[in-house]
Amino acid sequence: MPATRTTFAEDIAFGKIEGLVSVILDLEDAVGENEVHAAEESLVNQMNKLATFIEVGILHTDNLPLLFVRVRSVNQLNYLIERLEENVALLTGFVFPKFTADNGEAYFQILENYNDERPPSAPMLYGLPILESGPVIYKESRTHTLQTIKEILEQYKNLVLNVRIGATDFSSLFGLRRSPDMTIYDITPIRDCVADIINIFGRVDASYVISGPVWEYFPQKGLVREVIMDKENGMIGKTIIHPTHIKPVQSLYAVTHEEYTDATSIITSNNGDHGVIKSAYANKMNEIKPHLSWARRILLRSQIYGVLHEEQQYDGLLLKHNRAYV
């Protein structure tokens, strides 16, 4: 959501966007060079208004979505933390675009300093680095850059909420743009880089949450295909540009009854008595050790997105008031 949006506080307070659970207020790509100052002022004003809605009881903090601000630079991060004053406590964190080995340390150092000095009642702020710069995708520098970025994130791991892939910026470096009929996985230079990012940050022992690249078209057919590919590659969540995309993305991350049944069976059978068990759906074998990490991820996802009823499919969640969870 552009930080220039002047109805942001009202949209949140009065629940105008159904299913909204997190928002990024964008001061970077969604704001023109000549709009930066106005966008900063608008953000401060809207946060003041949001705080007022909470103070007078119009909005309860339990109903506040997770709020993030996407900054343009390290200097702007410093400025906003000071300018927002106590209202910075309404945020969950900041998004760091074009995160590199050169600027990453500075971003997280500012965040750590704030968290160390924040009032006892204020929640921690988290960082969401976006990997979208040339050194990350260019083959000659990619491995070294990703390893260096990981070393930085390891130092501040308790503050890293998510690692996002910025495929739009990656594509622009090659003069490319996926069409609405294609997914980002059909664009070979991007696909290669995504594979390496997952290889570095998606390992079980790394335990980073990687989110999929933004889908920039209004039609949902391509979005659905891309989210399915995101999920198959271990990513969780996706940046969206329109409220109509909320339900499809959230629905596709719900765990199917078959996945839940298999995962539960694998976890409960991890006692040394069996190496392989038959799926309750009688269509596959479940190997305890090789599938254990997958099963744990499925159960964790089920706690967040829920589990579909055994007779329901993903599209059942798109129908208003339809019961699709067990």
Tab-separated table of C-alpha atoms in Angstrom:
chain	number	residue	atom	x	y	z
A	1	MET	CA	0.000	0.000	0.000
A	2	PRO	CA	1.548	3.366	-0.979
A	3	ALA	CA	2.375	5.489	2.060
A	4	THR	CA	0.650	8.360	0.251
A	5	ARG	CA	-2.744	6.715	0.841
A	6	THR	CA	-4.728	9.170	2.947
A	7	THR	CA	-7.476	6.735	3.993
A	8	PHE	CA	-5.190	4.091	5.446
A	9	ALA	CA	-6.171	4.647	9.099
A	10	GLU	CA	-9.900	4.558	8.319
A	11	ASP	CA	-9.498	1.470	6.139
A	12	ILE	CA	-7.883	-0.345	9.064
A	13	ALA	CA	-10.102	0.982	11.846
A	14	PHE	CA	-13.355	0.182	10.071
A	15	GLY	CA	-12.267	-3.128	8.543
A	16	LYS	CA	-12.818	-2.072	4.952
A	17	ILE	CA	-10.453	-4.715	3.536
A	18	GLU	CA	-11.780	-8.187	4.304
A	19	GLY	CA	-9.229	-10.790	5.356
A	20	LEU	CA	-6.428	-8.282	5.851
A	21	VAL	CA	-3.866	-9.561	8.356
A	22	SER	CA	-0.728	-7.649	7.358
A	23	VAL	CA	0.046	-4.415	5.516
A	24	ILE	CA	3.223	-2.912	4.102
A	25	LEU	CA	3.158	0.873	3.862
A	26	ASP	CA	5.487	1.528	0.969
A	27	LEU	CA	7.828	4.508	0.869
A	28	GLU	CA	10.008	3.045	-1.864
A	29	ASP	CA	8.878	1.835	-5.304
A	30	ALA	CA	5.226	2.827	-4.787
A	31	VAL	CA	6.247	6.447	-4.181
A	32	GLY	CA	7.700	8.772	-6.809
A	33	GLU	CA	10.945	10.629	-6.233
A	34	ASN	CA	9.034	13.896	-5.923
A	35	GLU	CA	6.535	12.427	-3.444
A	36	VAL	CA	8.917	11.221	-0.752
A	37	HIS	CA	8.474	14.085	1.707
A	38	ALA	CA	4.688	14.126	1.254
A	39	ALA	CA	4.583	10.349	1.719
A	40	GLU	CA	6.557	10.576	4.962
A	41	GLU	CA	4.203	13.260	6.275
A	42	SER	CA	1.159	11.253	5.239
A	43	LEU	CA	2.519	8.170	6.996
A	44	VAL	CA	3.107	10.080	10.228
A	45	ASN	CA	-0.382	11.621	10.055
A	46	GLN	CA	-2.077	8.295	9.376
A	47	MET	CA	-0.217	6.621	12.237
A	48	ASN	CA	-1.310	9.457	14.541
A	49	LYS	CA	-4.882	8.954	13.410
A	50	LEU	CA	-4.612	5.198	13.952
A	51	ALA	CA	-3.331	5.794	17.489
A	52	THR	CA	-6.309	8.074	18.128
A	53	PHE	CA	-8.753	5.421	16.923
A	54	ILE	CA	-7.195	3.009	19.411
A	55	GLU	CA	-7.200	5.546	22.230
A	56	VAL	CA	-10.914	6.360	21.874
A	57	GLY	CA	-11.895	2.702	21.521
A	58	ILE	CA	-12.878	2.653	17.850
A	59	LEU	CA	-10.131	0.127	17.142
A	60	HIS	CA	-8.753	-2.514	19.491
A	61	THR	CA	-5.111	-3.493	19.166
A	62	ASP	CA	-6.176	-7.152	18.829
A	63	ASN	CA	-7.810	-6.200	15.518
A	64	LEU	CA	-4.795	-4.311	14.230
A	65	PRO	CA	-3.114	-6.076	11.294
A	66	LEU	CA	0.630	-6.534	11.328
A	67	LEU	CA	1.961	-3.203	10.080
A	68	PHE	CA	5.271	-2.757	8.284
A	69	VAL	CA	6.917	0.227	6.645
A	70	ARG	CA	9.058	-0.269	3.563
A	71	VAL	CA	11.780	2.351	3.742
A	72	ARG	CA	13.977	3.734	0.975
A	73	SER	CA	17.272	3.874	2.842
A	74	VAL	CA	19.093	3.435	6.128
A	75	ASN	CA	18.807	7.178	6.770
A	76	GLN	CA	15.061	7.102	6.277
A	77	LEU	CA	14.749	4.221	8.742
A	78	ASN	CA	16.521	6.290	11.381
A	79	TYR	CA	14.386	9.312	10.600
A	80	LEU	CA	11.072	7.460	10.792
A	81	ILE	CA	11.822	5.750	14.087
A	82	GLU	CA	12.440	9.196	15.580
A	83	ARG	CA	9.558	10.901	13.778
A	84	LEU	CA	6.910	8.314	14.628
A	85	GLU	CA	7.837	8.581	18.315
A	86	GLU	CA	5.613	6.354	20.484
A	87	ASN	CA	3.483	5.359	17.478
A	88	VAL	CA	6.344	3.230	16.189
A	89	ALA	CA	5.080	0.691	18.734
A	90	LEU	CA	2.060	0.120	16.460
A	91	LEU	CA	4.377	-1.355	13.852
A	92	THR	CA	5.558	-4.941	13.650
A	93	GLY	CA	8.655	-4.001	11.704
A	94	PHE	CA	10.336	-2.481	8.682
A	95	VAL	CA	10.954	-3.817	5.194
A	96	PHE	CA	14.478	-3.364	3.829
A	97	PRO	CA	14.461	-3.187	0.006
A	98	LYS	CA	17.475	-3.977	-2.167
A	99	PHE	CA	19.101	-5.601	0.848
A	100	THR	CA	22.780	-6.277	0.192
A	101	ALA	CA	25.980	-7.153	1.985
A	102	ASP	CA	26.830	-3.438	1.921
A	103	ASN	CA	23.717	-2.007	3.607
A	104	GLY	CA	22.369	-4.985	5.552
A	105	GLU	CA	24.434	-4.549	8.694
A	106	ALA	CA	23.404	-0.886	9.029
A	107	TYR	CA	19.690	-1.683	8.733
A	108	PHE	CA	19.738	-4.321	11.442
A	109	GLN	CA	22.041	-2.342	13.710
A	110	ILE	CA	19.484	0.486	13.802
A	111	LEU	CA	16.724	-2.022	14.494
A	112	GLU	CA	18.711	-3.670	17.274
A	113	ASN	CA	19.505	-0.294	18.853
A	114	TYR	CA	15.821	0.600	18.892
A	115	ASN	CA	14.857	-2.732	20.442
A	116	ASP	CA	17.529	-2.391	23.122
A	117	GLU	CA	16.325	1.085	24.084
A	118	ARG	CA	12.565	0.744	23.579
A	119	PRO	CA	10.137	1.203	26.499
A	120	PRO	CA	9.321	-2.039	28.347
A	121	SER	CA	5.719	-1.912	27.121
A	122	ALA	CA	6.679	-1.508	23.447
A	123	PRO	CA	6.910	-4.651	21.291
A	124	MET	CA	10.026	-5.638	19.385
A	125	LEU	CA	10.433	-4.473	15.823
A	126	TYR	CA	11.459	-6.962	13.149
A	127	GLY	CA	13.217	-6.683	9.800
A	128	LEU	CA	12.119	-8.079	6.448
A	129	PRO	CA	15.017	-7.948	3.963
A	130	ILE	CA	14.172	-8.093	0.262
A	131	LEU	CA	16.709	-9.785	-1.996
A	132	GLU	CA	16.365	-7.976	-5.328
A	133	SER	CA	19.676	-6.352	-6.283
A	134	GLY	CA	22.174	-7.046	-9.055
A	135	PRO	CA	24.871	-8.655	-6.886
A	136	VAL	CA	22.289	-11.191	-5.698
A	137	ILE	CA	21.175	-12.329	-9.146
A	138	TYR	CA	24.294	-11.852	-11.271
A	139	LYS	CA	25.927	-15.249	-11.545
A	140	GLU	CA	29.503	-14.087	-10.966
A	141	SER	CA	28.658	-12.531	-7.585
A	142	ARG	CA	25.602	-14.476	-6.448
A	143	THR	CA	27.083	-17.190	-4.262
A	144	HIS	CA	29.434	-14.882	-2.392
A	145	THR	CA	26.716	-12.235	-1.954
A	146	LEU	CA	24.138	-14.695	-0.641
A	147	GLN	CA	26.618	-16.225	1.780
A	148	THR	CA	27.627	-12.782	3.052
A	149	ILE	CA	23.986	-11.765	3.464
A	150	LYS	CA	23.333	-14.962	5.384
A	151	GLU	CA	26.240	-14.178	7.712
A	152	ILE	CA	24.642	-10.798	8.448
A	153	LEU	CA	21.214	-12.317	9.050
A	154	GLU	CA	22.691	-14.952	11.339
A	155	GLN	CA	23.975	-12.166	13.602
A	156	TYR	CA	20.456	-10.744	13.921
A	157	LYS	CA	18.441	-13.906	13.457
A	158	ASN	CA	15.988	-13.120	16.251
A	159	LEU	CA	15.032	-9.946	14.359
A	160	VAL	CA	14.592	-11.516	10.903
A	161	LEU	CA	10.900	-12.171	10.411
A	162	ASN	CA	10.995	-13.014	6.743
A	163	VAL	CA	13.264	-13.087	3.687
A	164	ARG	CA	11.464	-11.919	0.573
A	165	ILE	CA	12.381	-12.420	-3.075
A	166	GLY	CA	12.018	-9.261	-5.178
A	167	ALA	CA	11.475	-10.731	-8.618
A	168	THR	CA	10.224	-7.517	-10.215
A	169	ASP	CA	13.526	-5.736	-9.603
A	170	PHE	CA	15.411	-8.855	-10.659
A	171	SER	CA	13.465	-8.935	-13.930
A	172	SER	CA	14.136	-5.275	-14.631
A	173	LEU	CA	17.875	-5.937	-14.602
A	174	PHE	CA	17.350	-8.081	-17.710
A	175	GLY	CA	14.613	-5.970	-19.310
A	176	LEU	CA	12.097	-8.737	-18.611
A	177	ARG	CA	8.568	-8.907	-17.253
A	178	ARG	CA	6.534	-12.065	-16.884
A	179	SER	CA	3.210	-12.015	-18.698
A	180	PRO	CA	-0.053	-12.739	-16.849
A	181	ASP	CA	-0.067	-16.209	-18.415
A	182	MET	CA	3.355	-17.118	-17.020
A	183	THR	CA	4.825	-17.557	-13.560
A	184	ILE	CA	8.126	-16.196	-12.345
A	185	TYR	CA	9.429	-19.769	-12.553
A	186	ASP	CA	9.108	-19.575	-16.349
A	187	ILE	CA	11.665	-16.733	-16.481
A	188	THR	CA	14.925	-18.668	-16.441
A	189	PRO	CA	17.371	-16.084	-14.980
A	190	ILE	CA	14.961	-15.432	-12.115
A	191	ARG	CA	14.265	-19.120	-11.583
A	192	ASP	CA	17.986	-19.842	-11.267
A	193	CYS	CA	18.389	-17.152	-8.623
A	194	VAL	CA	15.284	-18.254	-6.722
A	195	ALA	CA	16.741	-21.770	-6.596
A	196	ASP	CA	19.969	-20.476	-5.060
A	197	ILE	CA	18.131	-18.307	-2.525
A	198	ILE	CA	16.117	-21.328	-1.416
A	199	ASN	CA	19.303	-23.397	-1.300
A	200	ILE	CA	20.950	-20.919	1.076
A	201	PHE	CA	18.020	-19.801	3.235
A	202	GLY	CA	15.496	-22.620	2.847
A	203	ARG	CA	17.447	-25.441	4.448
A	204	VAL	CA	15.827	-27.061	7.452
A	205	ASP	CA	18.705	-26.076	9.715
A	206	ALA	CA	18.568	-22.461	8.470
A	207	SER	CA	14.933	-21.969	9.594
A	208	TYR	CA	14.282	-18.764	7.644
A	209	VAL	CA	10.825	-17.992	6.299
A	210	ILE	CA	11.059	-17.168	2.588
A	211	SER	CA	8.118	-15.447	0.907
A	212	GLY	CA	7.265	-15.446	-2.775
A	213	PRO	CA	7.634	-12.506	-5.153
A	214	VAL	CA	4.819	-10.050	-5.739
A	215	TRP	CA	2.154	-10.822	-8.337
A	216	GLU	CA	1.443	-7.574	-10.160
A	217	TYR	CA	-1.569	-8.419	-12.314
A	218	PHE	CA	-5.223	-8.140	-11.323
A	219	PRO	CA	-6.393	-11.446	-12.927
A	220	GLN	CA	-6.060	-14.357	-10.514
A	221	LYS	CA	-5.462	-17.350	-12.776
A	222	GLY	CA	-1.723	-16.760	-13.042
A	223	LEU	CA	-1.569	-15.800	-9.366
A	224	VAL	CA	-2.979	-19.169	-8.353
A	225	ARG	CA	-0.461	-21.034	-10.519
A	226	GLU	CA	2.430	-19.036	-9.084
A	227	VAL	CA	1.349	-19.475	-5.462
A	228	ILE	CA	1.144	-23.222	-6.031
A	229	MET	CA	4.733	-23.137	-7.308
A	230	ASP	CA	5.810	-20.926	-4.390
A	231	LYS	CA	4.351	-23.425	-1.960
A	232	GLU	CA	5.916	-26.429	-3.672
A	233	ASN	CA	9.289	-24.710	-3.331
A	234	GLY	CA	8.875	-24.130	0.398
A	235	MET	CA	7.877	-20.472	0.415
A	236	ILE	CA	5.281	-19.074	2.789
A	237	GLY	CA	3.157	-16.054	1.924
A	238	LYS	CA	3.185	-13.623	-0.965
A	239	THR	CA	3.157	-9.868	-1.386
A	240	ILE	CA	-0.027	-8.786	-3.161
A	241	ILE	CA	-1.104	-5.548	-4.806
A	242	HIS	CA	-4.908	-5.781	-4.658
A	243	PRO	CA	-7.429	-6.781	-1.947
A	244	THR	CA	-9.005	-9.378	-4.261
A	245	HIS	CA	-5.778	-11.376	-4.026
A	246	ILE	CA	-5.979	-11.849	-0.251
A	247	LYS	CA	-8.381	-14.782	-0.202
A	248	PRO	CA	-6.769	-16.779	-3.033
A	249	VAL	CA	-3.322	-16.579	-1.441
A	250	GLN	CA	-4.530	-17.393	2.066
A	251	SER	CA	-6.762	-20.192	0.777
A	252	LEU	CA	-3.960	-21.868	-1.145
A	253	TYR	CA	-1.818	-22.013	1.991
A	254	ALA	CA	-4.471	-23.886	3.945
A	255	VAL	CA	-3.345	-27.467	4.570
A	256	THR	CA	-5.335	-30.179	2.819
A	257	HIS	CA	-6.859	-32.960	4.858
A	258	GLU	CA	-4.601	-35.450	3.082
A	259	GLU	CA	-1.458	-33.459	3.915
A	260	TYR	CA	-2.542	-33.095	7.534
A	261	THR	CA	-3.375	-36.785	7.877
A	262	ASP	CA	-0.052	-37.870	6.384
A	263	ALA	CA	1.950	-35.389	8.461
A	264	THR	CA	0.246	-36.409	11.692
A	265	SER	CA	0.800	-40.079	10.915
A	266	ILE	CA	4.501	-39.509	10.225
A	267	ILE	CA	5.005	-37.535	13.437
A	268	THR	CA	3.200	-40.049	15.644
A	269	SER	CA	5.031	-42.978	14.009
A	270	ASN	CA	8.454	-41.472	14.654
A	271	ASN	CA	9.195	-43.858	17.497
A	272	GLY	CA	11.598	-46.292	15.855
A	273	ASP	CA	9.036	-49.041	15.278
A	274	HIS	CA	8.570	-48.365	11.553
A	275	GLY	CA	10.602	-46.995	8.674
A	276	VAL	CA	7.757	-46.841	6.169
A	277	ILE	CA	3.993	-46.623	6.653
A	278	LYS	CA	1.090	-46.600	4.243
A	279	SER	CA	-0.811	-43.359	3.814
A	280	ALA	CA	-4.357	-43.344	5.132
A	281	TYR	CA	-5.313	-42.206	1.633
A	282	ALA	CA	-3.810	-45.448	0.240
A	283	ASN	CA	-2.098	-43.584	-2.599
A	284	LYS	CA	1.482	-43.311	-1.355
A	285	MET	CA	4.041	-44.542	1.139
A	286	ASN	CA	5.263	-42.279	3.915
A	287	GLU	CA	8.886	-42.732	4.927
A	288	ILE	CA	9.357	-41.622	8.519
A	289	LYS	CA	12.857	-40.146	8.449
A	290	PRO	CA	12.925	-38.591	4.947
A	291	HIS	CA	9.456	-37.047	5.342
A	292	LEU	CA	9.777	-35.934	8.977
A	293	SER	CA	10.911	-32.360	8.252
A	294	TRP	CA	8.126	-31.973	5.699
A	295	ALA	CA	5.576	-33.239	8.224
A	296	ARG	CA	6.712	-30.743	10.848
A	297	ARG	CA	6.372	-27.884	8.359
A	298	ILE	CA	2.880	-29.026	7.405
A	299	LEU	CA	1.715	-29.105	11.024
A	300	LEU	CA	3.208	-25.685	11.643
A	301	ARG	CA	1.441	-24.290	8.578
A	302	SER	CA	-1.817	-25.870	9.718
A	303	GLN	CA	-1.653	-23.845	12.937
A	304	ILE	CA	-1.531	-20.644	10.896
A	305	TYR	CA	-3.742	-21.303	7.878
A	306	GLY	CA	-5.931	-24.128	9.155
A	307	VAL	CA	-6.879	-27.470	7.622
A	308	LEU	CA	-9.412	-28.067	4.879
A	309	HIS	CA	-12.272	-30.454	5.481
A	310	GLU	CA	-11.674	-33.765	3.725
A	311	GLU	CA	-14.489	-33.003	1.265
A	312	GLN	CA	-13.352	-29.447	0.574
A	313	GLN	CA	-10.949	-27.958	-1.938
A	314	TYR	CA	-9.129	-24.625	-1.853
A	315	ASP	CA	-11.803	-22.837	-3.842
A	316	GLY	CA	-14.299	-23.617	-1.078
A	317	LEU	CA	-12.672	-20.921	1.022
A	318	LEU	CA	-13.423	-18.311	-1.608
A	319	LEU	CA	-17.161	-18.660	-1.065
A	320	LYS	CA	-18.369	-16.288	1.613
A	321	HIS	CA	-19.351	-17.953	4.896
A	322	ASN	CA	-18.510	-21.390	3.507
A	323	ARG	CA	-17.163	-23.732	6.177
A	324	ALA	CA	-14.015	-25.332	4.890
A	325	TYR	CA	-11.983	-26.007	8.036
A	326	VAL	CA	-11.877	-28.937	10.438
